[in-house]
Structures are given as structure tokens and as C-alpha cells.
XYZ file of C-alpha atoms in Angstrom:
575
model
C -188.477 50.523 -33.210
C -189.594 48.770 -29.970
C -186.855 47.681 -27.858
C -187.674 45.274 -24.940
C -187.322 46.132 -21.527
C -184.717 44.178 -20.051
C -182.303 46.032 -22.726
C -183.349 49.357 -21.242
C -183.413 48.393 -17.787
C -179.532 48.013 -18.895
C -179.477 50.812 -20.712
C -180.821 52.879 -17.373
C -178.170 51.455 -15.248
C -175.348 52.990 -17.644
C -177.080 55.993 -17.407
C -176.245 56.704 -13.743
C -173.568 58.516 -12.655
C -171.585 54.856 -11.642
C -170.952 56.031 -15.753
C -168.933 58.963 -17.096
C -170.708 61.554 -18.927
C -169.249 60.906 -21.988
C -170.775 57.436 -22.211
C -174.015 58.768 -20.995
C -173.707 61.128 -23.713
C -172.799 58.728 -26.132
C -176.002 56.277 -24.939
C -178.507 59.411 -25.384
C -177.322 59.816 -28.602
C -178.018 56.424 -29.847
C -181.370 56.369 -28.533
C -182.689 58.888 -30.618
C -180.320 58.427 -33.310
C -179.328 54.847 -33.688
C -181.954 52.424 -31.562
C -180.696 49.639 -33.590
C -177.403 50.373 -32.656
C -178.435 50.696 -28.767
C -179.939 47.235 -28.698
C -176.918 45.355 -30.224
C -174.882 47.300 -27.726
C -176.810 45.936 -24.784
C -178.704 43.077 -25.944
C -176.228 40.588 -24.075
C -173.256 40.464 -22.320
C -169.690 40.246 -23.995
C -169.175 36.343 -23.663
C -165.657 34.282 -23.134
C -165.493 32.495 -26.380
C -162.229 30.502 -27.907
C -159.739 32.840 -27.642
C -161.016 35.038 -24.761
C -163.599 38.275 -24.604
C -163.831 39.496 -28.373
C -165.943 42.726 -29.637
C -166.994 45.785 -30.887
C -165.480 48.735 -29.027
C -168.398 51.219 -27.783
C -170.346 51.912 -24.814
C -172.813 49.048 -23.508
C -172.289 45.741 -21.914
C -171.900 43.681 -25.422
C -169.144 45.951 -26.065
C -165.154 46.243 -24.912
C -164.869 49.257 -23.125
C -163.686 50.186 -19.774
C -166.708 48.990 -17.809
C -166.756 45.957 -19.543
C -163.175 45.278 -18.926
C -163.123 46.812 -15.565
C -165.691 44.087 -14.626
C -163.832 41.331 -15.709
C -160.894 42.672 -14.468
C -162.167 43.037 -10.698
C -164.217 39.522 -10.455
C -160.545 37.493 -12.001
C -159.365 39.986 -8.745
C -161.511 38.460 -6.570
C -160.948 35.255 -7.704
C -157.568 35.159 -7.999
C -157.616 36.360 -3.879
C -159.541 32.989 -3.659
C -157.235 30.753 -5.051
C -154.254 31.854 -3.541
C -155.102 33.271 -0.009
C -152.567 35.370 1.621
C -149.829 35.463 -0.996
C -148.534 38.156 -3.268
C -150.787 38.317 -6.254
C -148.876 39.389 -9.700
C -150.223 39.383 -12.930
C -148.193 40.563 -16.331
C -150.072 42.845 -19.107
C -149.445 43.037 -22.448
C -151.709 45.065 -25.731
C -151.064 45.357 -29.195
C -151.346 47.613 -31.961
C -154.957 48.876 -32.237
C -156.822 51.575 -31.397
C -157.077 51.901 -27.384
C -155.526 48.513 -26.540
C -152.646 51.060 -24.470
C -155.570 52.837 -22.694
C -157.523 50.065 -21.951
C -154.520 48.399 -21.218
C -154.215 50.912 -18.312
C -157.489 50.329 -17.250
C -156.841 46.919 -16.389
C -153.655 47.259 -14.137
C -155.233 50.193 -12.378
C -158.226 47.501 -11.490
C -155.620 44.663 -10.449
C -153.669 47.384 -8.711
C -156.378 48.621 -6.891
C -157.112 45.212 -5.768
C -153.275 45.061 -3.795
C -151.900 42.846 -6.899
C -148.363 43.547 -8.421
C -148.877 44.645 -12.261
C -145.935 44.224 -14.477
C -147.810 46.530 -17.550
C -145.217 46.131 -21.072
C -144.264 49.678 -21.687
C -145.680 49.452 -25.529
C -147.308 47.402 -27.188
C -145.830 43.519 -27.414
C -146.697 39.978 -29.102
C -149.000 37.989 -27.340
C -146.921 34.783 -27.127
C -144.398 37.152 -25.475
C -147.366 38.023 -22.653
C -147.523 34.197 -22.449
C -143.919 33.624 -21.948
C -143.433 36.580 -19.310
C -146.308 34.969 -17.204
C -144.242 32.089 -16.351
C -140.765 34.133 -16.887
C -142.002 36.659 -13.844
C -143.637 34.260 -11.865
C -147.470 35.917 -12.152
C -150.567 34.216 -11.359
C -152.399 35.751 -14.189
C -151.266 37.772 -17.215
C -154.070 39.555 -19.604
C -153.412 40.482 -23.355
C -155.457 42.977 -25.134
C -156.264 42.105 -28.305
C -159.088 41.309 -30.923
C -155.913 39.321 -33.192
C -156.808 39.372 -36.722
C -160.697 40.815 -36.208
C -161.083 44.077 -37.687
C -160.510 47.666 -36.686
C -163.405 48.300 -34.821
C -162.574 45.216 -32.501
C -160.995 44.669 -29.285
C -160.476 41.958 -26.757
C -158.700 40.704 -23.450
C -157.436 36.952 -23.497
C -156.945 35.933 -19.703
C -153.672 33.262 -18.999
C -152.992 31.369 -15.780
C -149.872 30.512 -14.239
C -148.712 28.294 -16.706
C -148.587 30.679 -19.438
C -152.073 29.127 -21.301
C -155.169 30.246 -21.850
C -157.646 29.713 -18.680
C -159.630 26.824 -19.522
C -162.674 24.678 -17.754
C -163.363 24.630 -14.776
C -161.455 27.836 -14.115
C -162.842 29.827 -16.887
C -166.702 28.820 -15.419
C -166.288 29.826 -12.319
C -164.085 33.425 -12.790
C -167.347 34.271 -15.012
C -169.697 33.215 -12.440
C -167.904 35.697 -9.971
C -168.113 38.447 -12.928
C -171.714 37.894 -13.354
C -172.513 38.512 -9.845
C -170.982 42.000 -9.872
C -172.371 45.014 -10.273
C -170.440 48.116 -11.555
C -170.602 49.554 -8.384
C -168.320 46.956 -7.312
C -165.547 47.725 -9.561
C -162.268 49.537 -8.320
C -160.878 51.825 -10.268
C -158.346 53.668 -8.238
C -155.089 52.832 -9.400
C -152.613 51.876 -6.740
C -149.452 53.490 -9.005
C -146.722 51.789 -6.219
C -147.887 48.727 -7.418
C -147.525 49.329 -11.078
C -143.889 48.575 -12.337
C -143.422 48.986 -16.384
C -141.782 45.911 -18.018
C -139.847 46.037 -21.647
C -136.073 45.034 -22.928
C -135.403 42.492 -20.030
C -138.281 40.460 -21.202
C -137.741 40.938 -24.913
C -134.324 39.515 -24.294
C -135.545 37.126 -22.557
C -138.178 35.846 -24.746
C -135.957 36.177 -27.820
C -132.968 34.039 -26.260
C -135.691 31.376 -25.659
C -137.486 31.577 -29.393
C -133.858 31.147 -30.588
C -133.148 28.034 -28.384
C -136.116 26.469 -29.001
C -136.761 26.901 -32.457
C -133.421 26.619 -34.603
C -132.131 23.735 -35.357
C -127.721 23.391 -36.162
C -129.002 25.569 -39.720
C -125.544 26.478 -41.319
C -124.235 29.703 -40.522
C -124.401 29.745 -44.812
C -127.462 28.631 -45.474
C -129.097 30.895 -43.127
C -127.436 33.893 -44.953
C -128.294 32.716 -48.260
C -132.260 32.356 -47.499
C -134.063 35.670 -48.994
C -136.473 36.162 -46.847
C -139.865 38.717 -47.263
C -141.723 39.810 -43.902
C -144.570 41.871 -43.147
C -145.763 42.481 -39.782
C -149.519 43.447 -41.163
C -148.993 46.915 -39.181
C -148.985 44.767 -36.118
C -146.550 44.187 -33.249
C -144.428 41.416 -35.037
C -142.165 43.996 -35.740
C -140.977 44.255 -31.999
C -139.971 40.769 -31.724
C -139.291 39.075 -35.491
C -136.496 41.048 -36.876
C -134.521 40.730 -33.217
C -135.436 36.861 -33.035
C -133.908 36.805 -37.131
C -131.057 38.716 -36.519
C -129.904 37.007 -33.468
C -130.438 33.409 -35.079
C -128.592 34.513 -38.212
C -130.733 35.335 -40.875
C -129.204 38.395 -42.810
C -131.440 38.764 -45.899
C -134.768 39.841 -44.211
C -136.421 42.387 -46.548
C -139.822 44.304 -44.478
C -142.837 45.557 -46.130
C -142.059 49.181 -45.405
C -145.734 50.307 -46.163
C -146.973 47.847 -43.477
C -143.962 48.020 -41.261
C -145.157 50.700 -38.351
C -147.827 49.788 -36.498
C -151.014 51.074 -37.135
C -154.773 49.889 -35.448
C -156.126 51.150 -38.131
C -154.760 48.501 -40.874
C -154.449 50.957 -43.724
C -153.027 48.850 -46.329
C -155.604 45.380 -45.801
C -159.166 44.676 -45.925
C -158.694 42.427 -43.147
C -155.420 41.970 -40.977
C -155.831 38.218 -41.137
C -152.687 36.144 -42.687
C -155.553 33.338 -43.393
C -156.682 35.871 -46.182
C -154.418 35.545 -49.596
C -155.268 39.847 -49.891
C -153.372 40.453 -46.795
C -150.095 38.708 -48.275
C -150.724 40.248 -51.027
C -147.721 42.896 -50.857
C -145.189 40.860 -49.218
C -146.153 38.282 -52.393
C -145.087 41.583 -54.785
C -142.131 42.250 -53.273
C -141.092 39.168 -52.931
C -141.741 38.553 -56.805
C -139.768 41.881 -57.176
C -136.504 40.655 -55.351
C -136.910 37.020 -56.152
C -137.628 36.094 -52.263
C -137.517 32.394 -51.234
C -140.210 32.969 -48.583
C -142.644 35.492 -47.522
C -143.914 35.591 -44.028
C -146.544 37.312 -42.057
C -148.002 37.872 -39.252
C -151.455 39.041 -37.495
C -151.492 42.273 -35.282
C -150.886 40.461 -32.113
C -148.248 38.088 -33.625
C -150.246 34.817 -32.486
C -151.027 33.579 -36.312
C -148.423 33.275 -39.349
C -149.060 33.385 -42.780
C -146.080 31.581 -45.018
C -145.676 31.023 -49.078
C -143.164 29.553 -50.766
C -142.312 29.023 -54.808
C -143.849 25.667 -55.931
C -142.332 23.730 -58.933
C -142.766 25.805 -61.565
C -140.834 28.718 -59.497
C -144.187 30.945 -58.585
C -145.134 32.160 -55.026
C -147.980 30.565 -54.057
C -149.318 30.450 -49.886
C -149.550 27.586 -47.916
C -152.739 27.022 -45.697
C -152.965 26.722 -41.905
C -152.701 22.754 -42.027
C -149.480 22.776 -44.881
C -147.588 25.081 -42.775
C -148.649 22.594 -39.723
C -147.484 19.344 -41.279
C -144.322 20.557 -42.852
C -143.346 22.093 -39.088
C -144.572 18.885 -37.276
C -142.818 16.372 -39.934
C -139.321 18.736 -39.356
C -139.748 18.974 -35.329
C -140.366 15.016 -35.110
C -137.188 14.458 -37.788
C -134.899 16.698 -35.646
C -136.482 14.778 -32.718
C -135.117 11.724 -33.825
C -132.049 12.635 -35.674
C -131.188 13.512 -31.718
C -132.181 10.514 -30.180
C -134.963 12.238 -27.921
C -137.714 9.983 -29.302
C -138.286 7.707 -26.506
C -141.976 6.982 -26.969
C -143.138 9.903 -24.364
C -143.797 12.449 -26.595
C -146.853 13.939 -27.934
C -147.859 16.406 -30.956
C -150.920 18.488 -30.629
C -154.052 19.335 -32.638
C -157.542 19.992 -33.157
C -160.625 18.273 -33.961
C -161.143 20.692 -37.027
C -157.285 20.026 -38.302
C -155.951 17.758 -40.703
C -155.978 13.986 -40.216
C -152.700 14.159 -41.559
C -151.161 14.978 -37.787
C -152.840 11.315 -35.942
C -150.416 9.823 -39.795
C -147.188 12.043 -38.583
C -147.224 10.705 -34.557
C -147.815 6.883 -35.866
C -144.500 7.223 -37.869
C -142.793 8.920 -35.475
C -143.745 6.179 -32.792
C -145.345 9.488 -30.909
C -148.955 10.773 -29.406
C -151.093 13.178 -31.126
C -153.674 14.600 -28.606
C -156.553 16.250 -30.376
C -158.672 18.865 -28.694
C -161.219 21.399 -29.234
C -160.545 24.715 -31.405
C -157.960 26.925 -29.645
C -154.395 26.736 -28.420
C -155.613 26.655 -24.901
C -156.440 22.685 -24.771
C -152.850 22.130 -26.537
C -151.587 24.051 -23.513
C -154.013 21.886 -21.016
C -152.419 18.700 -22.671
C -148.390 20.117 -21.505
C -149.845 20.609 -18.046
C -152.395 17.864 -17.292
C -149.569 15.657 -18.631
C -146.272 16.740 -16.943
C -144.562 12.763 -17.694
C -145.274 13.185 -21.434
C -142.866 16.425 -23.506
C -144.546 18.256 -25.967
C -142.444 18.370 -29.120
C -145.348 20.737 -31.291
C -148.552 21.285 -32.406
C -150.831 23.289 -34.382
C -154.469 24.366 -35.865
C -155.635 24.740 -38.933
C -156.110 28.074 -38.481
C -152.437 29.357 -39.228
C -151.081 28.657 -35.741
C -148.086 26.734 -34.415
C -146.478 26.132 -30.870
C -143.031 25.134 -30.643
C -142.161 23.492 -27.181
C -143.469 24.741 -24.374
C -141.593 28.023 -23.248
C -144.879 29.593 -24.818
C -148.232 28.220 -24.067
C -150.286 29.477 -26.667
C -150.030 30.184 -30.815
C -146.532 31.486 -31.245
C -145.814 33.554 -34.845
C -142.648 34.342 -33.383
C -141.361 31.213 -32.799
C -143.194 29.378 -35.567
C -141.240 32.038 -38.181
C -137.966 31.078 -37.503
C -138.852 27.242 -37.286
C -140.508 27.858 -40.898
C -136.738 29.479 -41.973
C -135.312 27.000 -40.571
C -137.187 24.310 -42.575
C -136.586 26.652 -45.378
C -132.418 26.975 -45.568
C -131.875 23.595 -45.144
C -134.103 23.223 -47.736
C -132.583 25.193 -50.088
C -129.043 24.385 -48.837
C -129.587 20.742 -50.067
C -131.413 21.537 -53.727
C -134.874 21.250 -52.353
C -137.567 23.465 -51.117
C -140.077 24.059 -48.760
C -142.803 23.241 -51.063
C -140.925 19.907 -52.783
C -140.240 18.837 -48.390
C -144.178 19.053 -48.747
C -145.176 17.083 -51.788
C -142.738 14.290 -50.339
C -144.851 14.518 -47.277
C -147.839 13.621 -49.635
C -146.246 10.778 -50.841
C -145.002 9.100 -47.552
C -147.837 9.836 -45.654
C -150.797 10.547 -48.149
C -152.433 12.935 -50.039
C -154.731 15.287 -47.177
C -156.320 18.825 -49.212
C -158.698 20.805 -46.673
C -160.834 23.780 -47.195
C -163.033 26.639 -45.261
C -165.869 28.143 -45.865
C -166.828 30.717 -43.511
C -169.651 32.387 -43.489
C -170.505 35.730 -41.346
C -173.746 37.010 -40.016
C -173.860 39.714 -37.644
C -176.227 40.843 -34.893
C -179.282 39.419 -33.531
C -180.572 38.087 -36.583
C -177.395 36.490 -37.234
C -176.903 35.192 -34.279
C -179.991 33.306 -34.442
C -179.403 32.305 -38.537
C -176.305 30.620 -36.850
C -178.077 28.812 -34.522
C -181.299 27.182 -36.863
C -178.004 26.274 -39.145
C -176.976 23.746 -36.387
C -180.092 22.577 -35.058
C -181.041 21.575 -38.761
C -177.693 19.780 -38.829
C -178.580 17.997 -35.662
C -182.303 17.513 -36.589
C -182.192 16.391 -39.979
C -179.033 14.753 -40.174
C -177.335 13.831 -43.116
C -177.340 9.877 -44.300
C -175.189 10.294 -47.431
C -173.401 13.481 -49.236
C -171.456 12.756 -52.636
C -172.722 9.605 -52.882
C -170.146 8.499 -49.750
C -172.450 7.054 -46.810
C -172.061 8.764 -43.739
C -170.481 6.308 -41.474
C -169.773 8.319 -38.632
C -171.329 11.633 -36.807
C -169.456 13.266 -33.659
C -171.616 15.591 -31.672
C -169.379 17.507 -29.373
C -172.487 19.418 -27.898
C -173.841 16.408 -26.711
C -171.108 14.679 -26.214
C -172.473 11.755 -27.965
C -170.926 9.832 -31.362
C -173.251 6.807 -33.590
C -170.512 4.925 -35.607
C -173.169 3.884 -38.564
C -171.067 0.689 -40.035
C -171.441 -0.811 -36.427
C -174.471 0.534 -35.159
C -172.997 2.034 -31.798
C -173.023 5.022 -30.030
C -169.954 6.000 -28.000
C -169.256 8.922 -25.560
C -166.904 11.744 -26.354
C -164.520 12.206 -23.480
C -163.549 15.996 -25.105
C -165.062 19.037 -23.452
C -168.765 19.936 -25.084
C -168.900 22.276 -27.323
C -170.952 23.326 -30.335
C -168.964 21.581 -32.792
C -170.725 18.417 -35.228
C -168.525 16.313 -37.212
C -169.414 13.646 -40.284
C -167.029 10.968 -41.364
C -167.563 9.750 -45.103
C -166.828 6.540 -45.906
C -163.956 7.291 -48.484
C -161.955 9.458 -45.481
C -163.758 12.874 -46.235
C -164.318 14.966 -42.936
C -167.098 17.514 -42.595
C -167.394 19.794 -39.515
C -169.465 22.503 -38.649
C -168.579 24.816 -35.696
C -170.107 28.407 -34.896
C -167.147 30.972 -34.102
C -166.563 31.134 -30.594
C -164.888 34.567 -30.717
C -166.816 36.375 -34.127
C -170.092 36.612 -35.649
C -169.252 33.293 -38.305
C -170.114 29.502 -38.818
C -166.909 27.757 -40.264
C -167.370 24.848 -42.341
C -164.213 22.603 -42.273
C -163.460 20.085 -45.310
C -160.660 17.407 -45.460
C -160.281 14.765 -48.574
C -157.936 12.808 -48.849
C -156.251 9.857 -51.368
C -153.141 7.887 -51.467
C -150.416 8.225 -54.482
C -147.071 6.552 -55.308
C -144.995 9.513 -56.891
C -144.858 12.805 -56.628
C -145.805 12.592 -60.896
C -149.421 11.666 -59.279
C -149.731 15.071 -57.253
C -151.744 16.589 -60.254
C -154.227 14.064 -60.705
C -154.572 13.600 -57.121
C -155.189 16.949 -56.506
C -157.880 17.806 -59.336
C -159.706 14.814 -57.967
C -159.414 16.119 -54.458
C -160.647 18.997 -56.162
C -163.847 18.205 -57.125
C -164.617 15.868 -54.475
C -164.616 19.040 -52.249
C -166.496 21.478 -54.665
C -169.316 18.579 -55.172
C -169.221 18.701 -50.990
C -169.807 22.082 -50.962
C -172.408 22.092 -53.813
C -174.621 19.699 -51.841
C -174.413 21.299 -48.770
C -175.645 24.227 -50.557
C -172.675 26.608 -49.334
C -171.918 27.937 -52.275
């Protein structure tokens, strides 16, 4: 096959001796045994998406490897020396379970080490809301996570967080990748500076777990906390170095682990996918749970950022809750508790995301509280905290099976987000209810909201550019009616332009641009299309919605809701 020349005038560069032989090696192979291989491996550059650097691990620049990471490691080095001339630099490091994530780990605080800054490295492998909260706990500038979260095995990443313990964000983000652009490989430092490498582990955990449990329990009996049989699985992942402890120390005895997924592994031996958004990944903490007649079951990705939760509906079966139940239920509890303690004073906020459920903006109006809506990604929930230091932040979430409880953690927390969900549970429980019934009323007091995802994954090149015709056909040919509603409203975060059809008006979108389009129907449906920023997918988003009187008008509700999103689906030709 040909391959153009700008992807072998890369190719040449890692083929002098800047590289080690093994990756020259491993580059000669390819190119007379895999050329299709070679070009997806240096086609492009790895690219900061939603949730940091995400990719394949491998030799070339569109891959995570030590280069790659070296590279970004010694440009945020050189930045960081900008921002904060002349004082001690420290940055906190944290990896998780897969494959590598300890080496390359390494490779990063021998980089920032080499540079003169202070590297606290976590002596195994940790949560990532944990690397959050130990930015701000030791004072760094910068902490770095490796991690790919719930990708698969063959994927690794490196999330970058600032001083505030969130995710770097605009204009920060912009200009750190501007400095990494204008490196060359040459540039990078690799000679460790060991003095300045100190190796962090129970002070933090004990740390972090004091906080989880002061933030997110709430005067649970000491009985109903005992009496709550709960099922956890850790997904092989590195849950199962925080969860348990955080458990324990709030007072939940009955915690029964899915020994086969219990130890850590990067290679995710029992699951297709390590991804609590995916009902096969539950799948044995759902048979165990049948087996010991579990009130919950609870999981978590292998970086511990994501939670997946179900509960037993009415008729007494397990069933799991999506990213935006588990949101509401949390939010509706945090605001209740909120005001049960008089704290409501009308500076408060809730956060979400443009691709959530509606059902959050319902929640803050009742509650007499903000909810600030951003783009995809915990990182603009943690903006909102610090661009609005008179406002507190009681929670927020995404549809995408995160939560963030309080602050002490800027980013997805499945730590802290499990016990709140316990919590929720046992009083539950203690009072004749359950999780699932606290939901239902939800429906009924605030409305009826159902969403689905479709997500749909195309890899490489090809892909890449399938992706991209999907959205400019969106944008080109837009659509004037679907299910018989009339589209009366289309949000274009990319140009940062919205037309409001009932009025005739355009109006400017004051949220960041991104590649995100949006149609409002006229009976409340939400449609939203939105490329992955982070994995080779397009996600379409659907929310319906209705209002009903009585919980006796759930089922009708919800076969309606029902078809009015398969009918979607059908005419967007999806399925």
C-alpha cells in the first residue's frame, strides 16, 4: 500500500537513535509486515480530547508510549516553569490497573523530576478521584493520572489536573499543547532526578477516605447501615484500594466482593468491556447478588471515576439504573439533606451537562438552587466550583455514570458517589421503601424523563472521516421535523450559534465550542449528536419525556416513552 510522505518523514524521525532499538525494531517490523498498522500509528498526533490523552499503546506518535508521554510530560514542564516563576514546582502521580500504567507512570516523574519539580509518585496503583484529591491535599501545581478508564485493554491515557484538583481546561489546556507541539524529542529529559522523587501511599488513603466519609454520609443509622446487603465489584480495577476502607469506616458491614473480579488485572479477564455503562460488565455482581438476595450491586470502572448501581424494582428483580437515574436520585437526596439542614440559602448550584437529563434544570427550580450546564466532562463542573468561589457546589453529574459529591474531589468520584448511593439506599430500606420506589416518586413530583444512547464506533482513518460526513450532513441538511414533532430549536455548539424556530431568532451560545449539535422537539424530546472526544465513537443522546399523576401511570408512561424513542431512532436511521 502507498503511504504518504509526511507519515514517513515521521516514521524516519523514530527511526534515529533519539529512539531505543526496540521501538526501531518494532517500526521495521511493521513496515514490511503491517503498513496499515504503521500509518494508523503515525498518521496524527495523540490529541487532548474530554477526558485527557486517550489511545492505543504502541510505538508512533498516535500512540501512548513513552515518547509520547515524555513529550507531554516535558512541554506541561516548561509550562508549568512559566506560570509560576521561581517557586517550588510539585506535581502528584497516580496510575491504575492496566498494563504499563506503573512503568509509564515512572516515565512521567522521571521527566518532571528531571525538570527540578518535586514528584509525589503513589506507590501502586490508586483511584483517580484520589489523584484529584491529593493535588490539592499536597499542595501540587499539577498532578497526572494514567489511565484509559473504561476503554479497553489495549488502551492507555494520562489526564492532566491543575491546582485545584480539576481537569485543565481552556485556555490552559491550548496553550500547554501549543508548547508540546513545538518540541521535538530531542528536547525531552529523561534523566530522572531520584532526590526529587518521594513515594506517596497510606497517609493519603487516610486522608482521602476520612474526607469521602465526611462528605458523603449523611446521620444513616448505625442499624440501617448494617442491615443494607450490599454486592461490589471493582471490574479488576483499583476500586478495591479505596471502596471497602471508605465502607468499613462509614459502617457498612454486609459488603459481599466479586472474588473473580476482585484483584486487579489490566487485562479484564472476566468482561468484554470494563465499562459499568455496559449491563455485561454487571453481569456477575447481578448473579451474586440474586444468589444472596443483595439490596444493591455496585461497580466500578478500572480507574474508579464511573459507577455502575442496580437495585430490585417492584416486582423484587435486579434491574440497573442508567447514568442519569443514578444522577437524579443522588441530586434529589443531596438537595433534601441540604435543606433538611438549613444550608439552602439560595447560593448553591448543581452541575450537569448539555447531553444529561433535563430532569436536573426540574431538581434546582424546586430546590430554589442553580443548575449550571456545561459541555461533556467533569472538568467544566470543576471550572463552575472555581470560576464561582461565592456560589457552593452541593453535586452534580453526567449521564455517563458519573457523580461528584462536594468539592474535596474535582472530578467524577466512584468512591464517593458509592457510599452516597448506600446511603440513599439504608434509609431507604430502613423506612419500607427503596431505592428504585425513591425514584418512581421522583417521576411523579417532577415528571416522567427516559433517555437513551446509541453509540456507534468506527475506527481508524476511515472512521474517523465516516464520523465527520455524519456531522456535516447534520449541519448541512438539517432536520425540519422527526416523529412528526417540528423541530423548534437547533443548538450548534461548534459554531456557537442557536435558531429558536417558533420565534424565528438566532441566539449566541455563551458555552465553550465544541462539536456537539442539539435539536429540541416540540413535545420536550432532545436529540444530540456529539463525536467522542476521547474514542473512536459518535454518541447519539435521546431524552423523552411526559408528565403523570401516580405512580399506577409509570407503565403506560413508560411504553409510550418507549416508542416515542424507538420511532426516533428508526427515522434517524440508527438502527
Amino acid at each position: 500500500m502507498h503511504i504518504e510522505k509526511a507519515i514517513l518523514d515521521k516514521v524516519n524521525i523514530w527511526l534515529t537513535p533519539t529512539f531505543d532499538n526496540q521501538t526501531q525494531e518494532a517500526i521495521k517490523e511493521m513496515m514490511t509486515s503491517s503498513p496499515k498498522e504503521l500509518e494508523d500509528s503515525f498518521y496524527k498526533n495523540l490529541e487532548f480530547g474530554t477526558g485527557g490523552m486517550r489511545g492505543i499503546m504502541g510505538v508512533g506518535t498516535n500512540r501512548i508510549n513513552k515518547y509520547t508521554l515524555g513529550k507531554n510530560t516535558q512541554g506541561l514542564s516548561d509550562y508549568l516553569k512559566k506560570c509560576f516563576p521561581g517557586e517550588e514546582l510539585k506535581a502528584a502521580i497516580a496510575y491504575d490497573c492496566r498494563n504499563n500504567s506503573n512503568t509509564l507512570a515512572k516515565v512521567v516523574a522521571d521527566v518532571f523530576s528531571a525538570n527540578g519539580i518535586k514528584v509525589y509518585l503513589f506507590s501502586d496503583m490508586r483511584p483517580t478521584p484520589e489523584l484529584s484529591f491529593a493535588v490539592k491535599h499536597l499542595n501540587c501545581h499539577v498532578g497526572i493520572v494514567l489511565t484509559a478508564s473504561h476503554n479497553p485493554p489495549e488502551y492507555n491515557g494520562y489526564k492532566v489536573y491543575w491546582q485545584d484538583g480539576g481537569q485543565i481546561v481552556p485556555p490552559q489546556d491550548g496553550e500547554v499543547i501549543k508548547i508540546i507541539e513545538n518540541l521535538e524529542y530531542t528536547d525531552v529529559n529523561f534523566n530522572a532526578n531520584e532526590n526529587l522523587i518521594e513515594y506517596i501511599d497510606v497517609a493519603v488513603d487516610e486522608a482521602f477516605r476520612d474526607s469521602t466519609v465526611a462528605n458523603a454520609s449523611f446521620e444513616t443509622s448505625k442499624s440501617a447501615r448494617e442491615n443494607l446487603k450490599i454486592v461490589y465489584t471493582p471490574l479488576h480495577g483499583t476500586s478495591i484500594k479505596a471502596i471497602p476502607g471508605v465502607l468499613a469506616k462509614a459502617g457498612y458491614t454486609d459488603v459481599n466482593i466479586v472474588k473473580e473480579q476482585e484483584v486487579p488485572n489490566g487485562n479484564f479477564p472476566t468482561v468484554k468491556s470494563p465499562n459499568p455503562e455496559e449491563p455485561e460488565a454487571l453481569e456477575m455482581a447481578m448473579q451474586l447478588a440474586e444468589k444472596i438476595n443483595a439490596d444493591i450491586v455496585v461497580g466500578t470502572d478500572p480507574d474508579s471515576d464511573r459507577l455502575g448501581v442496580a437495585v430490585r424494582n417492584t416486582k423484587g428483580e435486579m434491574i440497573l439504573l442508567n447514568g442519569n437515574q443514578t444522577m437524579v436520585v443522588m441530586t434529589a437526596f443531596l438537595l433534601e439533606q441540604w435543606k433538611k439542614q438549613g444550608k439552602l440559602t439560595g447560593q448553591e448550584f448543581i452541575g450537569s451537562t448539555i447531553v444529561s437529563t433535563p430532569m436536573m434544570l426540574d431538581l434546582a427550580e424546586a430546590y430554589g438552587v442553580e443548575c449550571k450546564v456545561g459541555l461533556t466532562g467533569f472538568k467544566w463542573i470543576a471550572k463552575f466550583i472555581k470560576d464561582f468561589p461565592n456560589q457552593k457546589f452541593i453535586g452534580g453529574g453526567e449521564e455517563s455514570f458519573g457523580f461528584m459529591v462536594g468539592d474535596a474531589v474535582r472530578d467524577k468520584d466512584g468512591v464517593g458517589a458509592i457510599l452516597l448511593v448506600c446511603e440513599i439506599a439504608a434509609q431507604a430500606k430502613e423506612k419500607g421503601s427503596t431505592l428504585y420506589q425513591e425514584l418512581l416518586q421522583m417521576y411523579v413530583d417532577f415528571g416522567f424523563y427516559k433517555e437513551h444512547l446509541i453509540s456507534i464506533t468506527k475506527k481508524g482513518i476511515e472512521g474517523a472521516n465516516e464520523i465527520k460526513q455524519m456531522m456535516i450532513d447534520l449541519r448541512e441538511n438539517p432536520l425540519s421535523q422527526i416523529n412528526g414533532q417540528r423541530v423548534v430549536c437547533v443548538e450548534d455548539y461548534q459554531s456557537s450559534k442557536g435558531k429558536d424556530f417558533m420565534n424565528n431568532e438566532e441566539f449566541e451560545i455563551t458555552i465553550p465550542k465544541s462539536n456537539v449539535l442539539i435539536y429540541y422537539l416540540e413535545d420536550g424530546s432532545k436529540i444530540c449528536a456529539r463525536p467522542s472526544g476521547t474514542e473512536p465513537k459518535i454518541k447519539f443522546y435521546f431524552s423523552v419525556n411526559c408528565t403523570i399523576e401516580n405512580l399506577s401511570d409509570i407503565p403506560e408512561a413508560e411504553q409510550l416513552l418507549d416508542a416515542k424513542i424507538t420511532n426516533i431512532i428508526k427515522e434517524l436511521n440508527l438502527n
